[in-house]
Short mmCIF file of C-alpha atoms in Angstrom, two decimals:
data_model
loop_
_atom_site.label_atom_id
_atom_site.label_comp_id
_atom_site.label_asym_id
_atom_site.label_seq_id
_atom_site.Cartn_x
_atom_site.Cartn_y
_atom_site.Cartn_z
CA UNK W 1 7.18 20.32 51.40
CA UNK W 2 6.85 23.67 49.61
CA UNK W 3 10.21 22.60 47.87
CA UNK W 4 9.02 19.24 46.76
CA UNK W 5 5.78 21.16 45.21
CA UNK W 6 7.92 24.13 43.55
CA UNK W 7 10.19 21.37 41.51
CA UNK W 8 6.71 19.16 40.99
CA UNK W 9 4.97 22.17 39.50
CA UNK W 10 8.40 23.06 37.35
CA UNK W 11 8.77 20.15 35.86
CA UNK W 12 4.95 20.03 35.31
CA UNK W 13 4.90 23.05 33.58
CA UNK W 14 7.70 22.72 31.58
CA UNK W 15 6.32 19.18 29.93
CA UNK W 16 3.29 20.47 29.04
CA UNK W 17 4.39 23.25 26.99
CA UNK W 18 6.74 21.05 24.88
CA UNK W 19 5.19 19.83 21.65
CA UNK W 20 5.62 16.24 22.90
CA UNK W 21 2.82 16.60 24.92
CA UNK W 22 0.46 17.41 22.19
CA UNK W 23 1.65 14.63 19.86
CA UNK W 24 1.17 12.03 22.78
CA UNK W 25 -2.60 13.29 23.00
CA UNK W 26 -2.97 12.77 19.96
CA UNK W 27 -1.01 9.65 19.49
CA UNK W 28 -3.76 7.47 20.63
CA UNK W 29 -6.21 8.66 17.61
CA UNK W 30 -3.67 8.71 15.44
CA UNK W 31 -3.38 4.67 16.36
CA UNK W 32 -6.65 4.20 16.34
CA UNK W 33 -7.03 5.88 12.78
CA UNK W 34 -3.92 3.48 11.32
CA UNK W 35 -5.58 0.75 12.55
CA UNK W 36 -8.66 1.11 10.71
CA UNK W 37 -7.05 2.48 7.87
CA UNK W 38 -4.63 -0.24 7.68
CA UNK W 39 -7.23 -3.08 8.06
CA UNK W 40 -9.72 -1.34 5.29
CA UNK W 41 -6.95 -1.25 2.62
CA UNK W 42 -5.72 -5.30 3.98
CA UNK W 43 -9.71 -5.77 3.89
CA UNK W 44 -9.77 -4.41 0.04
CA UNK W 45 -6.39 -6.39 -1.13
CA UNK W 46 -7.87 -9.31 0.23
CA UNK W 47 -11.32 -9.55 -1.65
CA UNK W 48 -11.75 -11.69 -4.79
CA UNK W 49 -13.76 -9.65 -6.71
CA UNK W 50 -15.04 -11.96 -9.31
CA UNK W 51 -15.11 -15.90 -9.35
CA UNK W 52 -17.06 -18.16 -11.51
CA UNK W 53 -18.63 -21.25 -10.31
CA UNK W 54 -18.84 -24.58 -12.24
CA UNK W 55 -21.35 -27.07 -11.52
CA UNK W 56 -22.87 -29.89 -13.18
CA UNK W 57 -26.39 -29.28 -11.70
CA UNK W 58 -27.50 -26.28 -12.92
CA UNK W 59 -29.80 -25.46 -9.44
CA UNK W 60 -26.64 -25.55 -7.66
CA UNK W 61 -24.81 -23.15 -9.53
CA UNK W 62 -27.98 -20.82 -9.38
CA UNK W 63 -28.38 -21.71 -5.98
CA UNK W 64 -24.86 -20.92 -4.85
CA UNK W 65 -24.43 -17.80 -7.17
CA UNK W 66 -27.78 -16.36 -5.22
CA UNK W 67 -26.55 -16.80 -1.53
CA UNK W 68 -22.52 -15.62 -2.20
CA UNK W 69 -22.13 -12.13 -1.36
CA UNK W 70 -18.87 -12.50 -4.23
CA UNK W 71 -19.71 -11.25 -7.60
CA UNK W 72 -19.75 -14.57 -9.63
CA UNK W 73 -19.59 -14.21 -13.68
CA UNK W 74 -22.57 -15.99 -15.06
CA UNK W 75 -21.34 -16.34 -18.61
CA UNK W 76 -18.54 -18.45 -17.26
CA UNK W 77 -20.48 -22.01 -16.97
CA UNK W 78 -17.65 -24.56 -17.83
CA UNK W 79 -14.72 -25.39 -16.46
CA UNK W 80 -12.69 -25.03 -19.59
CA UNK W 81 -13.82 -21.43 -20.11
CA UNK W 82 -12.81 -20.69 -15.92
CA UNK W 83 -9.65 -21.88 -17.08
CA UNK W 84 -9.30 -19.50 -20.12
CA UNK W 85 -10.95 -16.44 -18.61
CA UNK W 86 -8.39 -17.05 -15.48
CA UNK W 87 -5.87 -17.25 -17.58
CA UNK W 88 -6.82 -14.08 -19.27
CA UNK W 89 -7.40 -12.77 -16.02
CA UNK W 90 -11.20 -12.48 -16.34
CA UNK W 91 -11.91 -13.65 -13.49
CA UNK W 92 -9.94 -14.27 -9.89
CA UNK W 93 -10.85 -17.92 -9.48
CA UNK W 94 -13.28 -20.41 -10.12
CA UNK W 95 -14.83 -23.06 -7.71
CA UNK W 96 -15.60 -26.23 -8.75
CA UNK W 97 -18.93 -27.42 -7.00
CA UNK W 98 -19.41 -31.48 -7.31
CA UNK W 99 -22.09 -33.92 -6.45
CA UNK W 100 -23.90 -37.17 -7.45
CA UNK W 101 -27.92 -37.87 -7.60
CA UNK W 102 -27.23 -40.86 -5.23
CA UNK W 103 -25.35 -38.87 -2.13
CA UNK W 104 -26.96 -35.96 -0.88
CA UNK W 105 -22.89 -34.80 0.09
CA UNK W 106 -21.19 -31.45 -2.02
CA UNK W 107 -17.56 -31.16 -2.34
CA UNK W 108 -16.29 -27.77 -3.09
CA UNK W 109 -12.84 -27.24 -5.00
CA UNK W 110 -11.35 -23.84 -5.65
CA UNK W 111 -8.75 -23.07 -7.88
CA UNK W 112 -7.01 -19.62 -8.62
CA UNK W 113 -3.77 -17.77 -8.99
CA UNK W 114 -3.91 -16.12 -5.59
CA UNK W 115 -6.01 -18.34 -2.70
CA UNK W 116 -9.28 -16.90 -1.16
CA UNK W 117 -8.66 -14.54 1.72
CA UNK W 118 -9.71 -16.28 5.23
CA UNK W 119 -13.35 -14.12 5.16
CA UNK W 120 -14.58 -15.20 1.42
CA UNK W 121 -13.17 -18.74 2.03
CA UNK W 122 -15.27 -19.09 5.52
CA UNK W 123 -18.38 -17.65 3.45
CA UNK W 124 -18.07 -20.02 0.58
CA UNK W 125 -17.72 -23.03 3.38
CA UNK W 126 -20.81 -21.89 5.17
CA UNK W 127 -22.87 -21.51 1.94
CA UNK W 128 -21.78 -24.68 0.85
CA UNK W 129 -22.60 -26.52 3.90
CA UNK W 130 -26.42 -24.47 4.11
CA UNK W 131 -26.61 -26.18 0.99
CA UNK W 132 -25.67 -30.04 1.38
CA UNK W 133 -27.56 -29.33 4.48
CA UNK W 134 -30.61 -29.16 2.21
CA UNK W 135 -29.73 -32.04 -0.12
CA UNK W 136 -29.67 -34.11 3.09
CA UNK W 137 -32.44 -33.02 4.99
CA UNK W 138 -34.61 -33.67 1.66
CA UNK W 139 -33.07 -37.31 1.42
CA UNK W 140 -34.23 -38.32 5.01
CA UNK W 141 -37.72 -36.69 4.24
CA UNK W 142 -37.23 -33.48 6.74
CA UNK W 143 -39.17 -30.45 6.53
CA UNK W 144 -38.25 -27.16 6.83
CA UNK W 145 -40.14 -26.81 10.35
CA UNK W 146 -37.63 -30.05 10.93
CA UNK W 147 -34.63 -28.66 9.88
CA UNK W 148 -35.00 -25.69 12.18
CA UNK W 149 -35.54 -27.40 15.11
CA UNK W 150 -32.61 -29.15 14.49
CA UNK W 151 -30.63 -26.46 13.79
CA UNK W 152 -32.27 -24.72 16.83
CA UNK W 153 -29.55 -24.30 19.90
CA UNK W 154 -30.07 -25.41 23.40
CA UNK W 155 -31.47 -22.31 25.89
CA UNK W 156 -28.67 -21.83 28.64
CA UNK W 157 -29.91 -19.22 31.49
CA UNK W 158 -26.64 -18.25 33.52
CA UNK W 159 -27.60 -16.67 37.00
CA UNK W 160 -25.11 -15.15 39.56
CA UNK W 161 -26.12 -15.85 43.31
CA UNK W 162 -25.69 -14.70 46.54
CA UNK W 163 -26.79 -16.59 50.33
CA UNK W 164 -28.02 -14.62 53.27
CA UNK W 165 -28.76 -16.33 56.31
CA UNK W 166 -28.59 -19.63 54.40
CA UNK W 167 -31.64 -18.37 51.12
CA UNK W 168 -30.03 -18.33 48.02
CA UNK W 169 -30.57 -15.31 45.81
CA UNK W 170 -30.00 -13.67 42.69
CA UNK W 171 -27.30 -11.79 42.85
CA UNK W 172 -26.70 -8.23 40.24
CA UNK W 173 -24.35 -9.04 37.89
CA UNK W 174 -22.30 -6.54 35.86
CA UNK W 175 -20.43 -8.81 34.07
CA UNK W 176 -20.03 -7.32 30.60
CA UNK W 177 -19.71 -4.07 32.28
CA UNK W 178 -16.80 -5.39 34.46
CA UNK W 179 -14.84 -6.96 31.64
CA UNK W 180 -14.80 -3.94 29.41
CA UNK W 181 -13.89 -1.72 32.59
CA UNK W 182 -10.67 -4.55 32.70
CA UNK W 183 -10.25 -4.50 28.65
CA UNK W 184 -10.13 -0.51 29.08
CA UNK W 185 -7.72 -0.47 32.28
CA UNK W 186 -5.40 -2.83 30.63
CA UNK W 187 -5.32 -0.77 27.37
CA UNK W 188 -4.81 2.84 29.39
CA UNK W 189 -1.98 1.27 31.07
CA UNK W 190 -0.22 -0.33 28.25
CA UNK W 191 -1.02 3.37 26.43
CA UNK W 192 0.19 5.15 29.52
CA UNK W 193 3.17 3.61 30.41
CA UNK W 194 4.66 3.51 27.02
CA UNK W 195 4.19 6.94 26.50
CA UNK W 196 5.48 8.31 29.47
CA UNK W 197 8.18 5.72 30.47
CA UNK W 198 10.80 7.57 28.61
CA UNK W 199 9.51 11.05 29.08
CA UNK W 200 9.70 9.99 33.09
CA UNK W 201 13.67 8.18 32.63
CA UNK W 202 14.83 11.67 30.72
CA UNK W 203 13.42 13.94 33.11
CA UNK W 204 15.19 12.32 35.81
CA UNK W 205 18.83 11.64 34.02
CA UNK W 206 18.27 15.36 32.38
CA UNK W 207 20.40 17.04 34.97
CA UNK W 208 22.22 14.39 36.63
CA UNK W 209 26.06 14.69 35.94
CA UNK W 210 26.06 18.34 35.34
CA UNK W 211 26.95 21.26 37.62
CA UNK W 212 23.78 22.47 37.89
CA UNK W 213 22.83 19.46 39.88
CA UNK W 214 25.50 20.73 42.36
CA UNK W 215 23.65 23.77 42.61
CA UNK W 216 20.08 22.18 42.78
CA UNK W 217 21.37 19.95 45.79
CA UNK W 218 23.02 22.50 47.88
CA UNK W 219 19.13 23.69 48.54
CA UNK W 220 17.51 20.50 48.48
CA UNK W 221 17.52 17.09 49.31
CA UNK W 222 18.29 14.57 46.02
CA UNK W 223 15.25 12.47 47.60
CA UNK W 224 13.17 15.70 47.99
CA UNK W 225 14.06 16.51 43.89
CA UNK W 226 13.36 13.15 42.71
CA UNK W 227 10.37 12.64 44.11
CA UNK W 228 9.39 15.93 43.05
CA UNK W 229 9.79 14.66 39.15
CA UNK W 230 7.83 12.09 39.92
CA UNK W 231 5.13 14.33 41.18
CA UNK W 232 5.28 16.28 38.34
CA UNK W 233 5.00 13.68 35.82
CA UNK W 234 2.53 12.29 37.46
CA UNK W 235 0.29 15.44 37.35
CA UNK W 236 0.94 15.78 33.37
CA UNK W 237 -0.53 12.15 32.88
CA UNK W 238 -3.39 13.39 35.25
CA UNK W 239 -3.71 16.14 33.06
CA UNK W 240 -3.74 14.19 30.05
CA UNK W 241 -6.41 11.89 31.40
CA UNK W 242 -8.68 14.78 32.29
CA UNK W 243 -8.33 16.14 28.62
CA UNK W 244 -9.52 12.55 27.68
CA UNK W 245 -12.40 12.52 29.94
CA UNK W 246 -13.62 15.46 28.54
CA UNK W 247 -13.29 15.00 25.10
CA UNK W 248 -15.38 11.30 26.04
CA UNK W 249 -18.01 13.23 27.84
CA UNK W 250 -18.26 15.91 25.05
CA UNK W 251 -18.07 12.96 22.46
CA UNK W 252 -20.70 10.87 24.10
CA UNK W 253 -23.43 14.67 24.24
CA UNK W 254 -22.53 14.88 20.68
CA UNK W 255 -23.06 10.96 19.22
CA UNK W 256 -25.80 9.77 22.33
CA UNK W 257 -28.66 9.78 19.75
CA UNK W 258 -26.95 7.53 16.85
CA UNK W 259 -27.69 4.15 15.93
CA UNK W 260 -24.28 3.10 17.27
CA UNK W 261 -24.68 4.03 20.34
CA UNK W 262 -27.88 3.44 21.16
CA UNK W 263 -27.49 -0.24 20.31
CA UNK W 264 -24.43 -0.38 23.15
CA UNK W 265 -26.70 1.42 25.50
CA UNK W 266 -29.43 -1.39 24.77
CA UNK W 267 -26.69 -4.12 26.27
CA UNK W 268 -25.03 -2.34 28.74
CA UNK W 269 -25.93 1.09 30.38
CA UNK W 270 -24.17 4.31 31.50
CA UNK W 271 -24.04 3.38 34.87
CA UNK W 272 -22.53 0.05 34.75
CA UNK W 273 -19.65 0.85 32.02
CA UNK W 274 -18.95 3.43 34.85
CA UNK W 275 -19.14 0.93 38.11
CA UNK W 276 -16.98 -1.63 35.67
CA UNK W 277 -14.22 1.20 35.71
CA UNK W 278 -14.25 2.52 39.28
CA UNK W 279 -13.35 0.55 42.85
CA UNK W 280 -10.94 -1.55 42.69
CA UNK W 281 -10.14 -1.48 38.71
CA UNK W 282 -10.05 2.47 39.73
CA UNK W 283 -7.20 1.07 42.07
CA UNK W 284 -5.14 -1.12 39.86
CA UNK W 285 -4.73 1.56 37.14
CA UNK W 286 -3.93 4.67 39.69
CA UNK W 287 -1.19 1.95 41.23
CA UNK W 288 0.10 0.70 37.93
CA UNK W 289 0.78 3.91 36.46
CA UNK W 290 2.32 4.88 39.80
CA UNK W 291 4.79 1.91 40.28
CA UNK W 292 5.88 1.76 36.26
CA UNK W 293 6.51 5.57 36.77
CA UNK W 294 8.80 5.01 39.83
CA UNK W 295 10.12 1.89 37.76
CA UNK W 296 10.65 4.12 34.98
CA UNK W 297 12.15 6.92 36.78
CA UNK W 298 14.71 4.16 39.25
CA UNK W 299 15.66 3.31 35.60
CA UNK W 300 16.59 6.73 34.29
CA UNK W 301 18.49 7.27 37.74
CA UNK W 302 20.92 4.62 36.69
CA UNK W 303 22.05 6.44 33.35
CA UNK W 304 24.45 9.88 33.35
CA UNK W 305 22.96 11.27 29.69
CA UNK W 306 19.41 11.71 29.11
CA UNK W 307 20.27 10.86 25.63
CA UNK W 308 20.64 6.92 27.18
CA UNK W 309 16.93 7.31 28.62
CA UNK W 310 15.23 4.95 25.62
CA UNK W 311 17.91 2.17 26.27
CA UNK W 312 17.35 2.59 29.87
CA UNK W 313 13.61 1.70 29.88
CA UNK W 314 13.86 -1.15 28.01
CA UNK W 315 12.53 -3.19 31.20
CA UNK W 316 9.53 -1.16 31.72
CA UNK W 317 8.61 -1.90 28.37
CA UNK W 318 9.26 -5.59 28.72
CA UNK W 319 7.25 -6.01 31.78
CA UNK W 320 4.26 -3.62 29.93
CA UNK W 321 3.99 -5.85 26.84
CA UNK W 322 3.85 -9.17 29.11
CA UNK W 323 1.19 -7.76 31.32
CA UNK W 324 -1.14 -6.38 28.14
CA UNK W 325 -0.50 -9.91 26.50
CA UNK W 326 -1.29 -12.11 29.04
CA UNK W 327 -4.30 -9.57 29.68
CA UNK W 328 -5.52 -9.95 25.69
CA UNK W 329 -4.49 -13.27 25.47
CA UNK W 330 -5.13 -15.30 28.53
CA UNK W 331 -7.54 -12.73 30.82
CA UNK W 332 -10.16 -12.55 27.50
CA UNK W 333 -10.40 -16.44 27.10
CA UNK W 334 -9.32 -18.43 30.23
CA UNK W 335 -9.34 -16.12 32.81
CA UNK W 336 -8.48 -19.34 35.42
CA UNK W 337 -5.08 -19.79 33.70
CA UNK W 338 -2.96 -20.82 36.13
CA UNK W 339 -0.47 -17.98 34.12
CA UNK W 340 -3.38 -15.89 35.22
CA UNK W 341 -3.87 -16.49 38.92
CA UNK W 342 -0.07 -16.44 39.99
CA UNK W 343 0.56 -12.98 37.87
CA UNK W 344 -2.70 -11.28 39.50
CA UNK W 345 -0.43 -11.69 43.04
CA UNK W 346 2.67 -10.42 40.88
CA UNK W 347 3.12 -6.36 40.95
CA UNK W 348 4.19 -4.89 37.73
CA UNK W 349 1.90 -8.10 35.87
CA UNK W 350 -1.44 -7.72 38.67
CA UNK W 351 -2.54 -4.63 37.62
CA UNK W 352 -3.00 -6.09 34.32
CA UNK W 353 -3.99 -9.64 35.41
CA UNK W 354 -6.21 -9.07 38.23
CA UNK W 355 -8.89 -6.54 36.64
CA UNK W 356 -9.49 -9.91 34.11
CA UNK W 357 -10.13 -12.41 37.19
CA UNK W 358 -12.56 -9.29 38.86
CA UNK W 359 -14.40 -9.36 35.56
CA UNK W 360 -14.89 -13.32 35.26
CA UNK W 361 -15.98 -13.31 39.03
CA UNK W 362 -12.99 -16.06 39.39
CA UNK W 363 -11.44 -14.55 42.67
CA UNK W 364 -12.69 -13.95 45.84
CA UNK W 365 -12.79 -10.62 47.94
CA UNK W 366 -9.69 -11.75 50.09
CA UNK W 367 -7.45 -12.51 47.38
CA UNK W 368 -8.04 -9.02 45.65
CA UNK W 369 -6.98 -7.10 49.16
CA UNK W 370 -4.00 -9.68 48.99
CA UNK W 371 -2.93 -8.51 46.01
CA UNK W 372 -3.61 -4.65 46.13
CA UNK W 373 -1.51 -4.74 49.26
CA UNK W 374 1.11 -6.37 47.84
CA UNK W 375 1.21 -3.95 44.92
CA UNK W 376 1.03 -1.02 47.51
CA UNK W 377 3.89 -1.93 49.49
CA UNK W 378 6.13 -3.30 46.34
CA UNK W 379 5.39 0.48 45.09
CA UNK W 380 6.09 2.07 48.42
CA UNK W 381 9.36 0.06 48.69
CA UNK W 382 10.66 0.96 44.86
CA UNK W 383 9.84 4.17 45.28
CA UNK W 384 12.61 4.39 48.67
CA UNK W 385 14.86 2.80 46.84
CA UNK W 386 14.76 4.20 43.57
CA UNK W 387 15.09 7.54 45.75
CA UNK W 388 18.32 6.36 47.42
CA UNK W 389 19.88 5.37 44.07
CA UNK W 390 19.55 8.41 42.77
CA UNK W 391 20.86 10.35 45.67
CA UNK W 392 24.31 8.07 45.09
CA UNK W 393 24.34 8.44 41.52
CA UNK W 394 22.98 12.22 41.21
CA UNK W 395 26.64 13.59 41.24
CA UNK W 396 28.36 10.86 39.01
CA UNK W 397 29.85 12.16 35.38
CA UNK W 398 31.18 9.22 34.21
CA UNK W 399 28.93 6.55 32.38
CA UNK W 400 29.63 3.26 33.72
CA UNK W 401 26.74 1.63 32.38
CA UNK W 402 23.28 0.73 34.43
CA UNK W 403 24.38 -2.41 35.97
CA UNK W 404 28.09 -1.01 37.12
CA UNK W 405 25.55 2.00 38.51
CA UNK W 406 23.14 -0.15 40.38
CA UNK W 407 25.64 -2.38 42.21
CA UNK W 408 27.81 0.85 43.24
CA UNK W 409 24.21 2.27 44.55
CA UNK W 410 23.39 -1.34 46.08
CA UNK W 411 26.89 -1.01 47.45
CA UNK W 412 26.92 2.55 48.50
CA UNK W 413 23.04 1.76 50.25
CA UNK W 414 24.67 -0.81 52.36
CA UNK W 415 27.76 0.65 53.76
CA UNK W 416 25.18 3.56 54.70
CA UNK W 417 23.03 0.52 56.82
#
């Protein structure tokens, strides 16, 4: 034991003083910060900035032009001068607004060099409808106090329950604090893994196929030393996760007292963001980083040249992006997808899956012990036998490709049965 926690701590120590590890800290800000760079400058090529609007009845025009957040150029008033000022780039567009005194109905018409971005042409459809909605409600005689009531949406109460001894009761429910806890597990995973697959397939094909693997093995077991790595890479994303924690604790002291967060605090509390990210959501993400490390690291056992590391994890990275996807995708929206309810028993896809189903209260108690079992003793299971393959390929030089190297280490495992 003392010589699987000497090559845990070594490799441990040695990735965290490599300049990797500071750029993957800060690799997840630096996303964040492209992100919402990238969508305020797609945000800023998208606006129109000026439009004119043409209309035959002058109250509409005036009526439109007041309610459009788009700067609309008053001087333009006919559609022969939107023509000329577009042409003379003046202006970005006009819109042509139409109507007759005998149907209460508008028709909108937009013309321009470019077409409206999605936002401005949703706004000018919802301004144009708030207006025919007028013209019609003050053909049929409506009021205003009319109008609203119609406009005014049914009241839907939605209760959780609970029976003891055959009463039913209200039951506590947690439910936006349970689906971000599964939006932020399946995000730290897809973060995690992608980060650290590679750094977990080098480490492990870093010495193999060298001489001083000859020397490493004549004091150690090649099980002992790979599961060692693993220990130690585990420990540096531990350590990276603490360092995240803190800077969210020392983030939250510093911004507790702004508008911003206040207002989340107002719909769900401390407390409950917390319960929606430990038990069993606590359980999926400890188990999925643990079983796409050992995935990761089986993966970089197959390979002679650490240099061959980013090839090799191409399947870790496959299985990530399906999980997150079906997670953003599916668990967000339809939750009861049948997509959704046979990957939640799947391991490699439930740790994504199954956090979603938690959150939607669409699975049952039993089915959640189903599944973490199954993803316990799938990881128990890969871990054995990624440990035997690299015992029979720790000494090989030659680079016969991953496949040739897993059916010699299928081969070799057998003969040894």
């Amino acid at each position: 034991m003392n010589k699987l926690w000497i090559i845990a701590l070594e490799t441990y120590k040695r990735n965290i003083k490599t300049p990797t590890f500071f750029v993957m800290i800060l690799a997840p800000f630096l996303m964040i910060g492209i992100s919402l760079l990238g969508g305020v400058i797609g945000s800023k090529f998208e606006e129109t900035s000026k439009i004119a609007v043409i209309a035959e009845d002058t109250t509409l025009r005036a009526g439109f032009s007041d309610q459009i957040s788009l700067e609309v150029d008053d001087s333009v008033d006919t559609e022969e001068k939107a023509k000329k000022a577009l042409e003379n780039e003046e202006i970005d567009g006009f819109l042509v607004i139409r109507s007759s005194e005998q149907e209460p109905e508008l028709s909108g018409e937009y013309f321009g060099e470019s077409s409206l971005s999605q936002s401005d042409q949703q706004e000018v459809q919802q301004v144009l409808s708030m207006m025919q909605l007028g013209r019609v409600s003050q053909s049929l005689g409506l009021s205003t106090a009319d109008v609203q009531k119609l406009n005014q949406l049914a009241t839907l109460a939605v209760k959780t329950v609970e029976f003891d001894d055959g009463n039913m009761t209200d039951k506590q429910d947690n439910k936006v604090a349970q689906i971000f806890g599964s939006m932020f597990i399946a995000l730290a995973m897809y973060i995690i893994i992608l980060m650290y697959a590679q750094v977990v397939a080098t480490e492990v094909a870093s010495e193999k196929g060298t001489r001083i693997m000859e020397i490493i093995l004549s004091s150690t077991s090649a099980a002992k030393h790979f599961y060692g790595k693993i220990l130690g890479i585990f420990l540096v994303i531990l350590t990276q996760v603490v360092i995240y924690f803190g800077l969210g604790v020392g983030g939250y002291l510093f911004a507790k007292k702004t508008d911003f967060v206040q207002d989340m605090l107002a719909e769900v509390s401390i407390k409950e963001m917390l319960g929606g990210l430990i038990g069993y959501n606590l359980l999926y993400l400890l188990l999925g980083v643990v079983i796409y490390t050992v995935l990761a690291a089986l993966c970089g056992s197959l390979v002679s040249k650490s240099e061959d590391a980013g090839k090799a994890v191409a399947p870790v990275t496959y299985l990530t992006m399906i999980g997150f996807f079906l997670t953003m995708f599916l668990g967000m929206n339809d939750p009861q997808h049948i997509l959704m309810k046979i990957t939640s028993f799947i391991p490699f896809l439930s740790s994504f899956t199954m956090p979603s189903r938690i959150a939607s209260q669409t699975v049952s108690t039993p089915e959640i012990f189903i599944s973490l079992v199954v993803l316990l003793v799938t990881t128990i299971i890969l871990l054995r036998v990624a440990a035997k393959i690299y015992r029979s390929t720790a000494l090989v030089y030659s680079d016969t490709g991953m496949w040739q190297s897993l059916k010699k280490s299928i081969s070799l495992m057998k003969s040894e049965e």
